[in-house]
Amino acid sequence: MLNYNLPRNLPSAEELPDSDETPVDNELQDLIPGLLKSILLIIWAERMDWFFGIDMGIYYHPDKPSIVPDGFLSLGVERFYDEELRPSYVLWDENVVPSLALEVVSQTYRKEYTEKLAEYEAIGILYYVIYSSRRRRKPRLEVYKLVNGKYELQQGNPVWMPEIALGIGYERGNYSGVTREWLYWYDAQGNRYLTPEEQVKQESQRALQAQQQALQAQQRVEQLAQRLRELGIDPDRLD
């Protein structure tokens, strides 16, 4: 919940700017959140109580500019509320603070450890995830959890987040034709959820295996029928 007083008359999402017109610094800031969202669209396909925003403004006060994470996850909200979709995420309309905010660090420092951390902390976003594949001395993935109003760094890769019922971590893989390190979701046992491309490949392999098994079964039937004919038995007349 918001811990400060808001004015009585508040603008709607349609009345607020839907972009700060600041371009992303690199392609990964779109692709990494995009991959995470695409996986959720598969594993939570039947759920309509979540929303994952990418480069979308979060408004927490009508007189202040929005904050724009590279990605954020909110639970307990409508996935779609009309055909125009959300222009932005307005806290006094949604009445739900996002559970997770993601920042993909670029070559240009964007105050991930100062202003953004303080803002996410003040708003009450439970998990703050910072990822940078360029790091050598610091961990490439940092997951902070809000504990008694302050962020505390969590350990591990992946990091399990029980309130969201997801883990988040990194490993090498292929997405959009690019083989590199990516962020993924994980289950409670640490098993990585498949990407859409991997899901399609897996289903294709299952279909091919089923086809091969059916062909082998048909061949066995034909071999048995031929054996019966050699014994003078007509297989077509067997009850």
mmCIF file of C-alpha atoms in Angstrom:
data_model
loop_
_atom_site.group_PDB
_atom_site.id
_atom_site.type_symbol
_atom_site.label_atom_id
_atom_site.label_comp_id
_atom_site.label_asym_id
_atom_site.label_seq_id
_atom_site.Cartn_x
_atom_site.Cartn_y
_atom_site.Cartn_z
ATOM 1 C CA MET A 1 0.000 0.000 0.000
ATOM 2 C CA LEU A 2 1.035 3.595 -0.545
ATOM 3 C CA ASN A 3 2.366 5.126 2.636
ATOM 4 C CA TYR A 4 1.739 8.804 1.890
ATOM 5 C CA ASN A 5 -1.282 11.014 1.329
ATOM 6 C CA LEU A 6 -2.512 11.502 -2.222
ATOM 7 C CA PRO A 7 -4.617 14.424 -3.475
ATOM 8 C CA ARG A 8 -8.373 13.912 -3.568
ATOM 9 C CA ASN A 9 -8.827 14.352 -7.328
ATOM 10 C CA LEU A 10 -6.518 12.068 -9.262
ATOM 11 C CA PRO A 11 -5.938 11.788 -13.028
ATOM 12 C CA SER A 12 -6.616 8.532 -14.808
ATOM 13 C CA ALA A 13 -4.102 6.502 -16.801
ATOM 14 C CA GLU A 14 -5.500 7.949 -20.033
ATOM 15 C CA GLU A 15 -4.747 11.490 -18.842
ATOM 16 C CA LEU A 16 -1.132 10.836 -17.886
ATOM 17 C CA PRO A 17 1.830 10.637 -20.298
ATOM 18 C CA ASP A 18 2.407 7.055 -21.402
ATOM 19 C CA SER A 19 6.123 7.533 -22.131
ATOM 20 C CA ASP A 20 9.004 9.578 -20.826
ATOM 21 C CA GLU A 21 10.365 9.575 -24.404
ATOM 22 C CA THR A 22 13.720 8.315 -23.143
ATOM 23 C CA PRO A 23 15.083 5.612 -25.459
ATOM 24 C CA VAL A 24 16.549 2.439 -24.032
ATOM 25 C CA ASP A 25 20.341 2.234 -24.083
ATOM 26 C CA ASN A 26 20.651 -1.164 -25.716
ATOM 27 C CA GLU A 27 18.638 -4.003 -27.212
ATOM 28 C CA LEU A 28 18.978 -6.238 -24.160
ATOM 29 C CA GLN A 29 16.802 -3.857 -22.160
ATOM 30 C CA ASP A 30 13.939 -4.902 -24.435
ATOM 31 C CA LEU A 31 14.869 -8.529 -25.131
ATOM 32 C CA ILE A 32 15.486 -9.688 -21.551
ATOM 33 C CA PRO A 33 12.140 -8.451 -20.161
ATOM 34 C CA GLY A 34 10.484 -9.646 -23.365
ATOM 35 C CA LEU A 35 11.784 -13.163 -22.804
ATOM 36 C CA LEU A 36 10.563 -13.201 -19.206
ATOM 37 C CA LYS A 37 7.106 -12.040 -20.285
ATOM 38 C CA SER A 38 6.904 -14.588 -23.110
ATOM 39 C CA ILE A 39 7.603 -17.404 -20.640
ATOM 40 C CA LEU A 40 4.902 -16.135 -18.276
ATOM 41 C CA LEU A 41 2.424 -16.098 -21.152
ATOM 42 C CA ILE A 42 2.972 -19.852 -21.395
ATOM 43 C CA ILE A 43 3.231 -20.975 -17.773
ATOM 44 C CA TRP A 44 0.442 -18.636 -16.608
ATOM 45 C CA ALA A 45 -1.673 -18.903 -19.750
ATOM 46 C CA GLU A 46 -4.801 -19.781 -17.744
ATOM 47 C CA ARG A 47 -4.299 -17.020 -15.183
ATOM 48 C CA MET A 48 -5.813 -13.577 -15.676
ATOM 49 C CA ASP A 49 -4.606 -12.012 -12.415
ATOM 50 C CA TRP A 50 -1.167 -10.763 -13.395
ATOM 51 C CA PHE A 51 0.500 -8.113 -15.510
ATOM 52 C CA PHE A 52 4.074 -7.784 -16.781
ATOM 53 C CA GLY A 53 5.009 -4.336 -18.035
ATOM 54 C CA ILE A 54 8.013 -3.571 -20.251
ATOM 55 C CA ASP A 55 9.468 -0.058 -20.353
ATOM 56 C CA MET A 56 6.148 1.216 -18.974
ATOM 57 C CA GLY A 57 5.714 4.102 -16.564
ATOM 58 C CA ILE A 58 4.587 3.430 -13.001
ATOM 59 C CA TYR A 59 2.770 6.442 -11.549
ATOM 60 C CA TYR A 60 2.804 6.706 -7.771
ATOM 61 C CA HIS A 61 1.920 10.427 -7.396
ATOM 62 C CA PRO A 62 0.076 12.727 -9.841
ATOM 63 C CA ASP A 63 2.551 15.572 -9.352
ATOM 64 C CA LYS A 64 5.649 13.472 -9.933
ATOM 65 C CA PRO A 65 6.955 11.843 -13.105
ATOM 66 C CA SER A 66 6.534 8.127 -13.502
ATOM 67 C CA ILE A 67 9.332 5.700 -12.837
ATOM 68 C CA VAL A 68 10.072 3.375 -15.749
ATOM 69 C CA PRO A 69 11.656 -0.006 -14.949
ATOM 70 C CA ASP A 70 12.882 -2.150 -17.811
ATOM 71 C CA GLY A 71 10.283 -4.646 -16.611
ATOM 72 C CA PHE A 72 7.912 -5.161 -13.695
ATOM 73 C CA LEU A 73 5.507 -7.837 -12.485
ATOM 74 C CA SER A 74 2.275 -7.166 -10.669
ATOM 75 C CA LEU A 75 0.031 -9.854 -9.163
ATOM 76 C CA GLY A 76 -3.627 -9.648 -8.294
ATOM 77 C CA VAL A 77 -4.555 -7.228 -11.082
ATOM 78 C CA GLU A 78 -6.489 -7.619 -14.310
ATOM 79 C CA ARG A 79 -4.302 -8.890 -17.103
ATOM 80 C CA PHE A 80 -6.340 -6.891 -19.613
ATOM 81 C CA TYR A 81 -9.034 -4.396 -18.719
ATOM 82 C CA ASP A 82 -10.072 -3.272 -22.191
ATOM 83 C CA GLU A 83 -9.001 -3.678 -25.797
ATOM 84 C CA GLU A 84 -6.820 -0.558 -25.682
ATOM 85 C CA LEU A 85 -4.674 -2.212 -22.963
ATOM 86 C CA ARG A 86 -2.772 -0.189 -20.366
ATOM 87 C CA PRO A 87 -1.104 3.072 -21.412
ATOM 88 C CA SER A 88 0.732 3.081 -18.072
ATOM 89 C CA TYR A 89 0.497 1.580 -14.592
ATOM 90 C CA VAL A 90 -1.207 3.968 -12.166
ATOM 91 C CA LEU A 91 -1.056 2.870 -8.541
ATOM 92 C CA TRP A 92 -4.190 4.702 -7.409
ATOM 93 C CA ASP A 93 -6.153 3.017 -10.208
ATOM 94 C CA GLU A 94 -4.679 -0.451 -9.807
ATOM 95 C CA ASN A 95 -4.514 -0.407 -5.977
ATOM 96 C CA VAL A 96 -1.731 -2.998 -6.219
ATOM 97 C CA VAL A 97 1.974 -2.267 -5.886
ATOM 98 C CA PRO A 98 4.090 -4.345 -8.308
ATOM 99 C CA SER A 99 5.791 -7.334 -6.722
ATOM 100 C CA LEU A 100 8.966 -7.109 -8.797
ATOM 101 C CA ALA A 101 10.912 -4.465 -10.690
ATOM 102 C CA LEU A 102 13.724 -5.309 -13.121
ATOM 103 C CA GLU A 103 16.587 -3.115 -14.290
ATOM 104 C CA VAL A 104 19.001 -4.299 -16.995
ATOM 105 C CA VAL A 105 22.194 -2.303 -16.518
ATOM 106 C CA SER A 106 23.645 -0.739 -19.645
ATOM 107 C CA GLN A 107 26.926 1.011 -20.332
ATOM 108 C CA THR A 108 25.269 4.228 -19.199
ATOM 109 C CA TYR A 109 24.740 4.381 -15.448
ATOM 110 C CA ARG A 110 21.068 5.097 -14.804
ATOM 111 C CA LYS A 111 21.040 5.432 -10.992
ATOM 112 C CA GLU A 112 20.038 1.788 -10.435
ATOM 113 C CA TYR A 113 21.689 1.798 -6.985
ATOM 114 C CA THR A 114 20.645 5.260 -5.836
ATOM 115 C CA GLU A 115 17.477 6.991 -6.995
ATOM 116 C CA LYS A 116 15.746 3.964 -8.509
ATOM 117 C CA LEU A 117 16.524 1.748 -5.538
ATOM 118 C CA ALA A 118 15.201 4.410 -3.150
ATOM 119 C CA GLU A 119 12.039 4.919 -5.213
ATOM 120 C CA TYR A 120 11.231 1.230 -5.492
ATOM 121 C CA GLU A 121 11.915 0.849 -1.778
ATOM 122 C CA ALA A 122 9.644 3.781 -0.873
ATOM 123 C CA ILE A 123 6.813 2.546 -3.083
ATOM 124 C CA GLY A 124 7.047 -0.898 -1.500
ATOM 125 C CA ILE A 125 8.012 -3.084 -4.455
ATOM 126 C CA LEU A 126 8.842 -6.399 -2.817
ATOM 127 C CA TYR A 127 11.668 -7.541 -5.125
ATOM 128 C CA TYR A 128 14.139 -5.387 -7.007
ATOM 129 C CA VAL A 129 16.217 -7.254 -9.597
ATOM 130 C CA ILE A 130 19.359 -5.774 -11.168
ATOM 131 C CA TYR A 131 21.137 -7.622 -13.963
ATOM 132 C CA SER A 132 24.342 -6.812 -15.827
ATOM 133 C CA SER A 133 26.187 -9.372 -17.927
ATOM 134 C CA ARG A 134 29.202 -7.041 -18.143
ATOM 135 C CA ARG A 135 30.167 -7.333 -14.503
ATOM 136 C CA ARG A 136 33.334 -9.142 -13.511
ATOM 137 C CA ARG A 137 33.751 -8.457 -9.794
ATOM 138 C CA LYS A 138 30.180 -7.896 -8.669
ATOM 139 C CA PRO A 139 27.467 -10.540 -9.146
ATOM 140 C CA ARG A 140 25.810 -10.239 -12.532
ATOM 141 C CA LEU A 141 22.412 -10.825 -10.952
ATOM 142 C CA GLU A 142 21.347 -9.099 -7.748
ATOM 143 C CA VAL A 143 17.933 -9.760 -6.239
ATOM 144 C CA TYR A 144 16.904 -7.493 -3.379
ATOM 145 C CA LYS A 145 13.968 -8.246 -1.113
ATOM 146 C CA LEU A 146 12.132 -5.627 0.915
ATOM 147 C CA VAL A 147 12.504 -6.536 4.591
ATOM 148 C CA ASN A 148 11.167 -4.103 7.201
ATOM 149 C CA GLY A 149 11.161 -1.321 4.634
ATOM 150 C CA LYS A 150 14.747 -1.853 3.423
ATOM 151 C CA TYR A 151 16.166 -3.913 0.590
ATOM 152 C CA GLU A 152 18.296 -6.904 1.509
ATOM 153 C CA LEU A 153 20.394 -8.767 -1.056
ATOM 154 C CA GLN A 154 19.334 -12.396 -1.561
ATOM 155 C CA GLN A 155 21.819 -15.138 -2.343
ATOM 156 C CA GLY A 156 21.821 -17.772 -5.041
ATOM 157 C CA ASN A 157 21.221 -18.361 -8.726
ATOM 158 C CA PRO A 158 18.368 -18.799 -9.239
ATOM 159 C CA VAL A 159 16.755 -16.918 -6.340
ATOM 160 C CA TRP A 160 13.419 -18.348 -5.220
ATOM 161 C CA MET A 161 10.704 -15.758 -4.488
ATOM 162 C CA PRO A 162 7.950 -17.538 -2.533
ATOM 163 C CA GLU A 163 5.501 -14.631 -2.584
ATOM 164 C CA ILE A 164 5.541 -14.748 -6.391
ATOM 165 C CA ALA A 165 5.937 -18.551 -6.604
ATOM 166 C CA LEU A 166 8.770 -18.078 -9.112
ATOM 167 C CA GLY A 167 12.518 -18.139 -9.101
ATOM 168 C CA ILE A 168 14.666 -15.884 -11.250
ATOM 169 C CA GLY A 169 18.188 -16.635 -12.441
ATOM 170 C CA TYR A 170 20.532 -16.663 -15.388
ATOM 171 C CA GLU A 171 22.189 -19.210 -17.635
ATOM 172 C CA ARG A 172 23.313 -19.522 -21.237
ATOM 173 C CA GLY A 173 20.678 -20.237 -23.823
ATOM 174 C CA ASN A 174 19.253 -19.155 -27.149
ATOM 175 C CA TYR A 175 16.556 -16.545 -27.647
ATOM 176 C CA SER A 176 15.679 -14.625 -30.814
ATOM 177 C CA GLY A 177 18.508 -16.463 -32.553
ATOM 178 C CA VAL A 178 21.106 -15.172 -30.079
ATOM 179 C CA THR A 179 23.126 -17.560 -27.906
ATOM 180 C CA ARG A 180 24.263 -15.816 -24.749
ATOM 181 C CA GLU A 181 23.383 -15.502 -21.074
ATOM 182 C CA TRP A 182 19.701 -14.767 -20.461
ATOM 183 C CA LEU A 183 17.399 -14.323 -17.480
ATOM 184 C CA TYR A 184 14.809 -17.054 -16.950
ATOM 185 C CA TRP A 185 12.066 -18.063 -14.526
ATOM 186 C CA TYR A 186 12.516 -21.223 -12.418
ATOM 187 C CA ASP A 187 10.244 -23.445 -10.350
ATOM 188 C CA ALA A 188 10.641 -24.235 -6.647
ATOM 189 C CA GLN A 189 12.991 -27.138 -7.423
ATOM 190 C CA GLY A 190 15.296 -24.911 -9.468
ATOM 191 C CA ASN A 191 14.133 -26.241 -12.822
ATOM 192 C CA ARG A 192 14.136 -23.646 -15.592
ATOM 193 C CA TYR A 193 10.890 -22.943 -17.401
ATOM 194 C CA LEU A 194 11.164 -23.361 -21.157
ATOM 195 C CA THR A 195 11.103 -20.489 -23.620
ATOM 196 C CA PRO A 196 8.369 -20.421 -26.306
ATOM 197 C CA GLU A 197 10.860 -21.681 -28.907
ATOM 198 C CA GLU A 198 11.896 -24.541 -26.625
ATOM 199 C CA GLN A 199 8.232 -25.369 -25.980
ATOM 200 C CA VAL A 200 7.543 -25.594 -29.719
ATOM 201 C CA LYS A 201 10.639 -27.751 -30.240
ATOM 202 C CA GLN A 202 9.656 -30.024 -27.361
ATOM 203 C CA GLU A 203 6.118 -30.457 -28.693
ATOM 204 C CA SER A 204 7.480 -31.158 -32.178
ATOM 205 C CA GLN A 205 9.782 -33.821 -30.778
ATOM 206 C CA ARG A 206 6.903 -35.409 -28.866
ATOM 207 C CA ALA A 207 4.738 -35.425 -31.985
ATOM 208 C CA LEU A 208 7.572 -36.999 -33.988
ATOM 209 C CA GLN A 209 8.127 -39.643 -31.313
ATOM 210 C CA ALA A 210 4.411 -40.427 -31.241
ATOM 211 C CA GLN A 211 4.411 -40.728 -35.037
ATOM 212 C CA GLN A 212 7.421 -43.049 -34.943
ATOM 213 C CA GLN A 213 5.822 -45.189 -32.232
ATOM 214 C CA ALA A 214 2.605 -45.460 -34.251
ATOM 215 C CA LEU A 215 4.592 -46.465 -37.332
ATOM 216 C CA GLN A 216 6.511 -49.104 -35.366
ATOM 217 C CA ALA A 217 3.237 -50.473 -33.941
ATOM 218 C CA GLN A 218 1.767 -50.705 -37.459
ATOM 219 C CA GLN A 219 4.853 -52.507 -38.682
ATOM 220 C CA ARG A 220 4.544 -55.023 -35.834
ATOM 221 C CA VAL A 221 0.888 -55.630 -36.737
ATOM 222 C CA GLU A 222 1.811 -56.199 -40.376
ATOM 223 C CA GLN A 223 4.633 -58.578 -39.399
ATOM 224 C CA LEU A 224 2.256 -60.554 -37.167
ATOM 225 C CA ALA A 225 -0.328 -60.741 -39.950
ATOM 226 C CA GLN A 226 2.300 -62.012 -42.378
ATOM 227 C CA ARG A 227 3.396 -64.661 -39.868
ATOM 228 C CA LEU A 228 -0.198 -65.842 -39.486
ATOM 229 C CA ARG A 229 -0.580 -66.144 -43.264
ATOM 230 C CA GLU A 230 2.576 -68.256 -43.387
ATOM 231 C CA LEU A 231 0.899 -70.547 -40.858
ATOM 232 C CA GLY A 232 -2.167 -70.795 -43.073
ATOM 233 C CA ILE A 233 -4.332 -68.488 -40.950
ATOM 234 C CA ASP A 234 -6.192 -65.602 -42.516
ATOM 235 C CA PRO A 235 -5.755 -62.665 -40.086
ATOM 236 C CA ASP A 236 -8.706 -60.851 -41.671
ATOM 237 C CA ARG A 237 -11.087 -63.580 -40.498
ATOM 238 C CA LEU A 238 -9.981 -63.647 -36.883
ATOM 239 C CA ASP A 239 -12.596 -62.483 -34.360
#
